[in-house]
XYZ file of C-alpha atoms in Angstrom:
467
model
C -4.546 -19.763 8.112
C -3.370 -18.153 11.392
C -3.996 -14.412 11.264
C -4.124 -11.288 13.407
C -5.320 -7.747 12.777
C -3.340 -5.055 14.612
C -5.575 -2.020 15.174
C -5.679 1.120 17.329
C -8.212 3.583 18.719
C -6.673 6.375 16.611
C -3.773 7.256 14.357
C -0.571 7.921 16.259
C -1.069 5.112 18.776
C 1.933 3.181 17.471
C 0.242 0.400 15.518
C 2.674 0.622 12.578
C 5.682 0.148 14.824
C 4.015 -2.609 16.840
C 2.766 -4.448 13.734
C 6.168 -4.155 12.043
C 7.925 -5.302 15.209
C 5.621 -8.303 15.507
C 6.204 -9.276 11.879
C 9.963 -9.075 12.376
C 9.939 -10.909 15.715
C 7.938 -13.817 14.311
C 10.049 -13.920 11.145
C 13.211 -14.097 13.257
C 11.778 -17.270 14.765
C 11.776 -18.781 11.289
C 8.051 -18.367 10.697
C 6.874 -17.523 7.193
C 5.005 -14.294 7.938
C 2.673 -12.743 5.375
C 2.431 -8.939 5.806
C -0.698 -6.952 4.949
C -1.914 -3.380 5.327
C -5.517 -2.155 5.442
C -6.050 0.797 3.124
C -4.103 2.272 0.200
C -0.827 3.126 1.979
C 2.294 1.948 0.094
C 4.965 3.106 2.539
C 4.030 0.934 5.536
C 3.912 -2.073 3.211
C 7.562 -1.460 2.329
C 8.543 -1.680 5.996
C 6.413 -4.810 6.374
C 8.240 -6.513 3.495
C 11.565 -5.650 5.115
C 10.369 -6.972 8.480
C 9.503 -10.434 7.172
C 12.744 -10.875 5.196
C 14.648 -12.342 8.157
C 17.746 -14.482 7.447
C 16.024 -17.134 9.579
C 13.708 -17.664 6.590
C 16.566 -18.512 4.228
C 15.468 -20.542 1.245
C 11.963 -19.087 1.226
C 10.890 -16.511 -1.310
C 10.454 -12.988 0.046
C 6.854 -11.895 0.519
C 5.842 -8.395 -0.580
C 3.710 -6.219 1.652
C 0.168 -6.322 0.299
C -2.741 -3.942 0.704
C -6.311 -4.866 1.577
C -8.528 -1.945 0.581
C -12.257 -2.628 0.518
C -12.952 0.723 -1.155
C -10.492 0.356 -4.031
C -11.013 -3.374 -4.592
C -14.523 -3.991 -3.257
C -15.371 -5.972 -0.104
C -15.941 -9.121 -2.160
C -12.238 -9.256 -3.144
C -10.713 -8.823 0.315
C -10.734 -12.493 1.338
C -9.554 -13.774 -2.087
C -6.738 -11.202 -2.218
C -5.728 -12.045 1.341
C -5.692 -15.771 0.624
C -3.633 -15.189 -2.516
C -1.018 -13.126 -0.703
C -0.891 -15.297 2.412
C -0.920 -18.685 0.675
C 1.290 -21.179 2.491
C 2.276 -18.824 5.304
C 2.668 -19.737 8.976
C 1.132 -16.470 10.144
C -0.490 -13.432 8.536
C -0.282 -10.073 10.284
C -2.604 -7.320 9.050
C -1.895 -3.745 10.112
C -4.994 -1.574 10.297
C -5.553 1.985 9.155
C -6.402 5.050 11.284
C -8.725 4.184 14.189
C -10.372 0.767 14.281
C -13.764 1.998 13.071
C -12.584 4.798 10.730
C -13.371 4.106 7.076
C -14.145 5.878 3.830
C -15.549 9.301 4.615
C -19.338 9.331 4.803
C -19.676 5.638 3.906
C -20.039 3.965 7.266
C -17.657 1.118 8.008
C -16.523 0.691 4.379
C -12.749 0.136 4.158
C -12.217 0.497 7.909
C -10.003 -1.867 9.858
C -13.118 -3.240 11.550
C -14.711 -3.921 8.164
C -11.663 -5.809 6.886
C -11.294 -7.724 10.159
C -14.892 -8.909 9.855
C -14.396 -9.914 6.238
C -11.305 -11.918 7.256
C -12.968 -13.311 10.401
C -9.752 -12.376 12.165
C -9.121 -11.596 15.845
C -8.191 -7.969 16.517
C -5.460 -6.806 18.884
C -5.821 -3.153 19.903
C -2.653 -1.089 20.343
C -3.449 1.537 22.983
C -1.367 4.632 23.667
C -1.415 4.446 27.460
C 0.919 7.384 28.057
C -1.651 9.697 29.684
C -4.053 7.339 31.419
C -4.332 4.510 33.911
C -7.723 3.110 34.953
C -9.492 4.937 32.116
C -7.883 2.509 29.688
C -10.493 -0.075 30.705
C -13.357 2.205 29.674
C -11.694 2.920 26.351
C -11.103 -0.758 25.589
C -14.599 -1.709 26.749
C -16.092 0.859 24.387
C -14.132 -0.437 21.398
C -14.891 -4.064 22.270
C -18.626 -3.516 22.624
C -19.246 -1.053 19.769
C -19.640 -3.750 17.113
C -20.254 -7.298 18.423
C -19.202 -8.718 15.028
C -15.659 -7.440 15.605
C -13.708 -9.892 17.728
C -11.534 -7.588 19.824
C -9.470 -10.330 21.421
C -6.612 -8.533 23.102
C -4.667 -5.381 23.871
C -1.052 -4.303 23.574
C -0.274 -1.352 25.794
C 2.115 1.132 24.189
C 4.152 4.015 25.631
C 3.942 2.658 29.175
C 5.842 4.894 31.582
C 7.011 2.545 34.330
C 6.477 -0.791 36.056
C 3.941 0.851 38.379
C 2.106 2.387 35.429
C 1.938 -1.023 33.753
C 0.588 -2.578 36.953
C -2.229 -0.016 37.152
C -3.138 -0.532 33.509
C -3.233 -4.304 33.825
C -5.343 -4.147 36.979
C -7.883 -1.952 35.199
C -8.023 -4.191 32.160
C -8.532 -7.286 34.289
C -12.030 -5.929 34.894
C -12.713 -5.492 31.177
C -12.253 -9.160 30.325
C -9.957 -8.279 27.398
C -6.519 -9.908 27.839
C -3.285 -7.948 27.666
C -0.746 -9.464 25.255
C 1.995 -6.945 25.826
C 3.201 -3.750 27.450
C 5.804 -1.671 25.639
C 7.794 1.215 26.982
C 8.308 4.185 24.725
C 10.096 2.855 21.643
C 13.801 3.515 22.195
C 16.564 3.736 19.610
C 14.065 3.574 16.758
C 14.522 6.257 14.133
C 11.666 6.392 11.650
C 11.819 9.784 9.914
C 8.771 11.307 8.263
C 8.188 14.020 5.702
C 5.328 15.477 3.655
C 3.556 12.173 2.891
C 4.440 10.148 5.991
C 7.353 7.802 6.698
C 10.391 7.963 4.443
C 10.248 4.791 2.275
C 12.575 1.863 2.925
C 14.200 2.245 -0.509
C 15.602 5.640 0.508
C 17.122 4.519 3.825
C 17.520 0.764 3.673
C 20.480 0.412 6.045
C 18.879 2.624 8.672
C 15.503 0.937 8.134
C 17.036 -2.490 8.767
C 18.400 -1.204 12.085
C 15.040 0.332 13.019
C 13.115 -2.857 12.252
C 15.610 -4.924 14.253
C 15.163 -2.580 17.220
C 11.385 -2.877 16.941
C 11.627 -6.659 16.875
C 13.782 -6.653 20.009
C 11.343 -4.479 21.944
C 8.354 -6.545 20.852
C 10.133 -9.755 21.901
C 10.827 -8.247 25.314
C 7.394 -6.753 25.881
C 4.857 -9.024 24.160
C 3.542 -12.519 24.697
C 4.452 -13.937 21.305
C 3.249 -17.433 22.167
C -0.100 -16.068 23.275
C -0.449 -13.962 20.128
C 0.413 -16.934 17.928
C -2.186 -19.067 19.727
C -4.727 -16.285 19.210
C -3.903 -16.129 15.494
C -4.365 -19.891 15.233
C -7.833 -19.588 16.735
C -9.143 -17.809 13.608
C -11.677 -19.981 11.753
C -11.004 -21.369 8.254
C -11.734 -19.305 5.158
C -13.277 -21.352 2.373
C -13.069 -18.784 -0.446
C -10.930 -19.535 -3.520
C -7.788 -17.359 -3.575
C -7.566 -14.515 -6.040
C -5.641 -15.678 -9.108
C -4.233 -13.207 -11.671
C -4.360 -15.838 -14.421
C -8.064 -16.410 -13.838
C -8.779 -12.675 -13.631
C -7.005 -11.820 -16.875
C -8.430 -14.844 -18.720
C -11.915 -13.720 -17.769
C -11.207 -10.121 -18.797
C -9.946 -11.089 -22.252
C -12.464 -13.863 -22.813
C -9.764 -16.534 -22.912
C -7.798 -14.896 -25.763
C -4.048 -14.536 -25.222
C -3.241 -10.803 -25.228
C 0.194 -11.530 -26.679
C -1.010 -14.216 -29.095
C 1.392 -14.815 -31.961
C 3.884 -12.161 -30.894
C 5.651 -13.591 -27.849
C 5.665 -11.775 -24.539
C 6.009 -7.995 -24.907
C 8.388 -6.327 -22.478
C 6.710 -3.942 -20.038
C 9.253 -1.783 -18.207
C 8.210 -0.936 -14.639
C 9.841 2.013 -12.875
C 11.292 1.371 -9.434
C 14.182 2.514 -7.285
C 14.106 5.170 -4.606
C 12.060 7.686 -6.629
C 9.239 5.306 -7.613
C 8.439 3.074 -4.654
C 4.618 3.029 -4.830
C 3.208 -0.035 -6.549
C 0.738 -2.748 -5.646
C 2.249 -6.225 -6.062
C -0.836 -7.387 -7.930
C -0.141 -4.993 -10.825
C 2.999 -6.831 -11.934
C 1.236 -10.158 -11.377
C -1.673 -9.110 -13.585
C 0.625 -7.814 -16.318
C 2.532 -11.098 -16.281
C -0.686 -13.120 -16.340
C -1.927 -10.999 -19.257
C 1.093 -12.043 -21.297
C 3.810 -9.487 -20.567
C 7.389 -9.857 -19.434
C 7.670 -7.294 -16.626
C 11.180 -5.866 -16.269
C 12.012 -3.369 -13.487
C 14.333 -0.414 -14.027
C 15.508 2.546 -11.965
C 15.105 6.012 -13.528
C 17.722 7.355 -11.127
C 20.425 4.947 -12.307
C 19.533 3.377 -15.643
C 20.243 5.412 -18.767
C 18.306 3.061 -21.025
C 14.931 1.362 -20.853
C 15.088 -2.445 -20.768
C 15.846 -3.944 -24.198
C 12.748 -4.430 -26.321
C 10.511 -2.240 -24.158
C 7.042 -2.146 -25.704
C 5.234 -0.447 -22.826
C 6.043 1.513 -19.689
C 4.474 1.634 -16.208
C 5.529 4.463 -13.890
C 3.814 4.281 -10.518
C 3.863 6.569 -7.523
C 6.691 7.736 -5.312
C 8.738 10.823 -4.565
C 10.192 12.307 -7.760
C 9.981 15.729 -6.098
C 12.713 14.598 -3.680
C 14.927 13.424 -6.537
C 14.064 15.997 -9.210
C 17.678 17.113 -9.873
C 18.902 13.514 -10.187
C 16.012 12.481 -12.439
C 16.597 15.545 -14.586
C 20.312 14.809 -14.833
C 19.591 11.426 -16.423
C 19.055 12.998 -19.829
C 19.560 9.791 -21.879
C 16.659 8.054 -20.130
C 14.396 11.102 -20.318
C 15.002 11.262 -24.047
C 14.298 7.566 -24.453
C 11.009 7.854 -22.548
C 10.034 10.792 -24.738
C 10.799 8.773 -27.882
C 8.726 5.859 -26.590
C 5.789 8.197 -25.968
C 6.177 9.802 -29.407
C 5.914 6.316 -30.917
C 2.547 6.004 -29.122
C 3.638 3.026 -27.035
C 1.327 2.291 -24.064
C 2.502 4.244 -21.004
C 0.631 4.143 -17.688
C 1.717 6.860 -15.251
C 0.245 7.383 -11.791
C 0.990 10.414 -9.615
C 4.811 10.371 -9.552
C 4.735 9.047 -13.101
C 2.580 12.013 -14.106
C 5.185 14.402 -12.675
C 8.028 12.585 -14.444
C 6.281 12.896 -17.815
C 5.659 16.638 -17.373
C 7.828 19.342 -18.927
C 9.353 20.243 -15.570
C 9.174 19.537 -11.836
C 10.054 22.417 -9.540
C 11.936 23.983 -12.446
C 13.958 20.850 -13.261
C 13.430 19.507 -16.810
C 11.576 16.190 -16.904
C 10.618 14.015 -19.896
C 8.543 16.693 -21.639
C 5.923 14.216 -22.799
C 2.978 16.174 -21.365
C 2.231 19.881 -21.889
C 2.251 20.552 -18.146
C 4.439 21.989 -15.400
C 4.646 20.339 -11.957
C 5.628 21.831 -8.615
C 5.502 21.204 -4.887
C 2.439 22.619 -3.172
C 1.558 23.591 0.397
C -1.762 21.781 0.032
C -2.080 18.082 0.782
C -4.531 16.335 -1.541
C -5.771 13.151 0.077
C -8.809 10.944 -0.269
C -10.792 8.324 -2.112
C -12.287 9.181 -5.497
C -14.802 7.736 -7.934
C -14.060 8.336 -11.592
C -15.115 7.433 -15.127
C -12.934 7.154 -18.229
C -13.952 10.006 -20.529
C -12.472 8.432 -23.663
C -10.625 5.356 -24.808
C -7.022 4.951 -23.643
C -4.297 2.333 -23.257
C -5.772 1.484 -19.846
C -9.534 1.851 -20.120
C -12.402 1.984 -22.554
C -14.620 5.068 -22.483
C -17.218 4.769 -19.737
C -15.120 2.507 -17.491
C -15.861 3.353 -13.846
C -13.144 3.034 -11.223
C -12.462 3.819 -7.608
C -9.115 5.398 -6.827
C -7.081 7.289 -4.275
C -5.238 10.615 -4.411
C -2.295 11.294 -2.116
C 0.111 14.086 -3.056
C 1.468 17.470 -2.094
C 2.251 18.583 -5.610
C 0.284 20.359 -8.317
C 0.274 20.104 -12.102
C -0.724 22.990 -14.356
C -2.925 22.419 -16.239
C -4.580 19.682 -14.203
C -6.076 18.022 -17.278
C -5.273 17.816 -20.966
C -7.568 18.220 -23.987
C -8.329 14.522 -23.518
C -8.479 13.958 -19.736
C -7.651 10.591 -18.225
C -10.643 10.627 -15.896
C -13.758 12.515 -15.073
C -13.960 12.539 -11.287
C -17.555 12.143 -10.122
C -17.190 11.805 -6.345
C -16.639 13.584 -3.998
C -16.229 16.382 -6.555
C -16.730 16.662 -10.300
C -13.751 17.675 -12.422
C -11.616 16.485 -15.295
C -8.236 15.085 -14.321
C -5.104 13.790 -16.021
C -3.999 13.268 -19.613
C -4.600 10.838 -22.460
C -2.168 11.525 -25.276
C -1.371 8.869 -27.874
C -0.567 5.773 -25.835
C -0.037 7.752 -22.626
C -2.472 7.544 -19.710
C -1.233 9.861 -16.942
C -3.117 10.804 -13.800
C -2.815 11.585 -10.099
C -5.324 8.818 -9.398
C -3.986 5.573 -7.921
C -6.178 2.652 -9.035
C -5.856 -0.936 -7.798
C -5.918 -3.095 -10.905
C -7.263 -6.111 -8.993
C -10.617 -4.335 -9.225
C -10.190 -3.693 -12.972
C -8.057 -6.541 -14.366
C -9.125 -5.586 -17.885
C -6.775 -2.580 -17.495
C -3.777 -4.941 -17.475
C -5.199 -6.979 -20.368
C -5.881 -3.861 -22.440
C -2.426 -2.457 -21.691
C -0.572 -5.663 -22.587
C -2.640 -6.104 -25.755
C -1.549 -2.628 -26.834
C 2.075 -3.513 -26.122
C 1.755 -6.758 -28.107
C 0.326 -4.917 -31.111
C 3.234 -2.498 -31.043
C 5.981 -5.079 -30.549
C 9.454 -4.434 -29.153
């Protein structure tokens, strides 16, 4: 399976734009490109999915952007998850996270781009911000190439090059390093990628503009990069013999071969989407489907009713704080969600979902399911967490241990209910979230590929309830 990892010495070097541009440029050639992102970030994956949806690939199913997080999922699942997502592709492009060797805080290489690249046995192309250097670039690249001999740093793309003369100096210096240059890009022109409090604005909020931005990135990458050379490099990656991750196998193992929806058909699980709820790992819907559910998307900004027959509800992450007035104005849906919760139907809410179930968000009435008030905060909460389920819930049995990720600039008061969703045990100890009837609501993002029994347990609860 041809594959490349696009990395950088540090955040801000331009690897997201370069990786997205490469995905789009190859897709425009008619290649079936599989997009991946190291780490927990949902937003970049949205741009990746847009990049590979070129009209040149007409007739082929769209590929979602997928995350490869060795902390959330465990190193042993990285290759199987990759092989599952990239099955049948012509090329897989994996965008790294932060600097090449930056991983989970205080845990060595765990979850770093270098760690994932080694697990995938993939060549690494380093995107270097060359804007304030010339010959020194060779020392920088040499240091990254020699730091870990197990990382195959196979090439460089120079970014933010100032002029033809600047490019010439950079290439001359790198000739001495022995690391080939696969591209030199001037400062990205005519590319508007706005950011706000949690990073890039998601594709779902600016699709038309995002399409234009991705097209501009593809054009600049075509002009400045050796696409044939990069494709040949990707094809030099050795075979991976691992069996692909399979949601059907994972859920069958978790439930001991018993059909979670046995005798009652497939319960409908409504999954929130649209511009306000854009954060979701593709594997979650796949696991729910494999566990016996019919997963039906809906948009809380537009839909006044839950899907017919809804027996359970999944509300992932996103930006409800940006759309609080619109979400509040949809009173029929808020009332229906509240009735579903009162009937003790299984409801899984992560981060944005937690805010939506609160009494209010920045003073705007929300669903009123949880005895909590939510508001924007000046403090960014960001980082990996280890947690244990304090009691039984629709998602986890008491004592279940998980690894998760927090990423928000909001606060909920109180931060935990009488029955918390989780007891955080690392890096700090505190109770967090709410378990109330069938509701499991928390700031913690958990990747269900690491805990497939969560999907099985959730669907079994939906099946018992019925539509």
